[in-house]
């Protein structure tokens, strides 16, 4: 037996293209048992998701994804007290650092002859800015055809518009989520170059690994389940839905074995 859930989704409060209500309505159509909205560095989309979920009977909870300074190490948070003032203050600070980074990216692109206005880039989000909004602005200008092309040509290390992340360290992200009463999972573990970091992070309070992910093959799932077991981590799962036109817009939902779902729900029930 399995449970269909999505513990990793984005709305236009960060770099998704859908409203929170649209994400909820897709969760309803996909008949999910559980949905988490995990926007980057913001929880501001959650009230809209919650209102929409009340209408249509979807179980939606508030999560978060914090992109860290360490390349593609992204930390997902579950069970957080999402109105916690300390949490909100730190997230707001992370968003300000993102604005600084985007301004530097725009300076680099302008120097190469690709001038974009900050307001045009910022118009893509309700709250958290990121490289995908630069990608969308390049697309609107006809310079690239997709977010993927923008990342490949301009926005990844070694490319003309790349600027290092100004996010917190993984350790800080884990501590922040724990301080807000929640627990953490490492998103899309494929993108973390040094897998030995999982063990180090487990020692300081990491509790999960995103074993079930849209790009994982059955053998990836076996491999990551093994790693999770070795380090005493819960398995989590999600699609990283970013909405239509994002290139990450396949249907919502991954199937979790009943016991994996049960262990996650048991941990979630202890939060508060
Ligand atoms: P940032 O938070 O500004 O560093 O941007 C990272 C975000 O960009 C990730 O969370 C993804 O949503 C998205 N992203 C990363 N790589 C790609 C890619 N190759 N194509 C499309 N989106 C990407
Ligand atoms: Zn994203
Ligand atoms: Fe991510
Ligand atoms: Fe994500």
mmCIF file with all atom_site columns, C-alpha atoms and ligand atoms in Angstrom, residues 8 10 40 65 67 74 187-188 240, ligand 3:
data_model
loop_
_atom_site.group_PDB
_atom_site.id
_atom_site.type_symbol
_atom_site.label_atom_id
_atom_site.label_alt_id
_atom_site.label_comp_id
_atom_site.label_asym_id
_atom_site.label_entity_id
_atom_site.label_seq_id
_atom_site.pdbx_PDB_ins_code
_atom_site.Cartn_x
_atom_site.Cartn_y
_atom_site.Cartn_z
_atom_site.occupancy
_atom_site.B_iso_or_equiv
_atom_site.pdbx_formal_charge
_atom_site.auth_seq_id
_atom_site.auth_comp_id
_atom_site.auth_asym_id
_atom_site.auth_atom_id
_atom_site.pdbx_PDB_model_num
ATOM   1  C  CA  . UNK A 1 8   ? 7.804  19.843 -1.928 1.00 0.00 ? 8   UNK A CA  1
ATOM   2  C  CA  . UNK A 1 10  ? 6.382  26.154 -4.915 1.00 0.00 ? 10  UNK A CA  1
ATOM   3  C  CA  . UNK A 1 40  ? 11.836 29.426 -0.797 1.00 0.00 ? 40  UNK A CA  1
ATOM   4  C  CA  . UNK A 1 65  ? 12.753 25.424 1.507  1.00 0.00 ? 65  UNK A CA  1
ATOM   5  C  CA  . UNK A 1 67  ? 18.616 27.413 -0.316 1.00 0.00 ? 67  UNK A CA  1
ATOM   6  C  CA  . UNK A 1 74  ? 18.554 23.019 -0.104 1.00 0.00 ? 74  UNK A CA  1
ATOM   7  C  CA  . UNK A 1 187 ? 15.930 18.336 -0.906 1.00 0.00 ? 187 UNK A CA  1
ATOM   8  C  CA  . UNK A 1 188 ? 16.875 16.618 -4.196 1.00 0.00 ? 188 UNK A CA  1
ATOM   9  C  CA  . UNK A 1 240 ? 9.442  20.254 -6.607 1.00 0.00 ? 240 UNK A CA  1
HETATM 10 FE FE1 . LIG B 2 .   ? 15.491 23.119 -4.306 1.00 0.00 ? 3   LIG B FE1 1
#
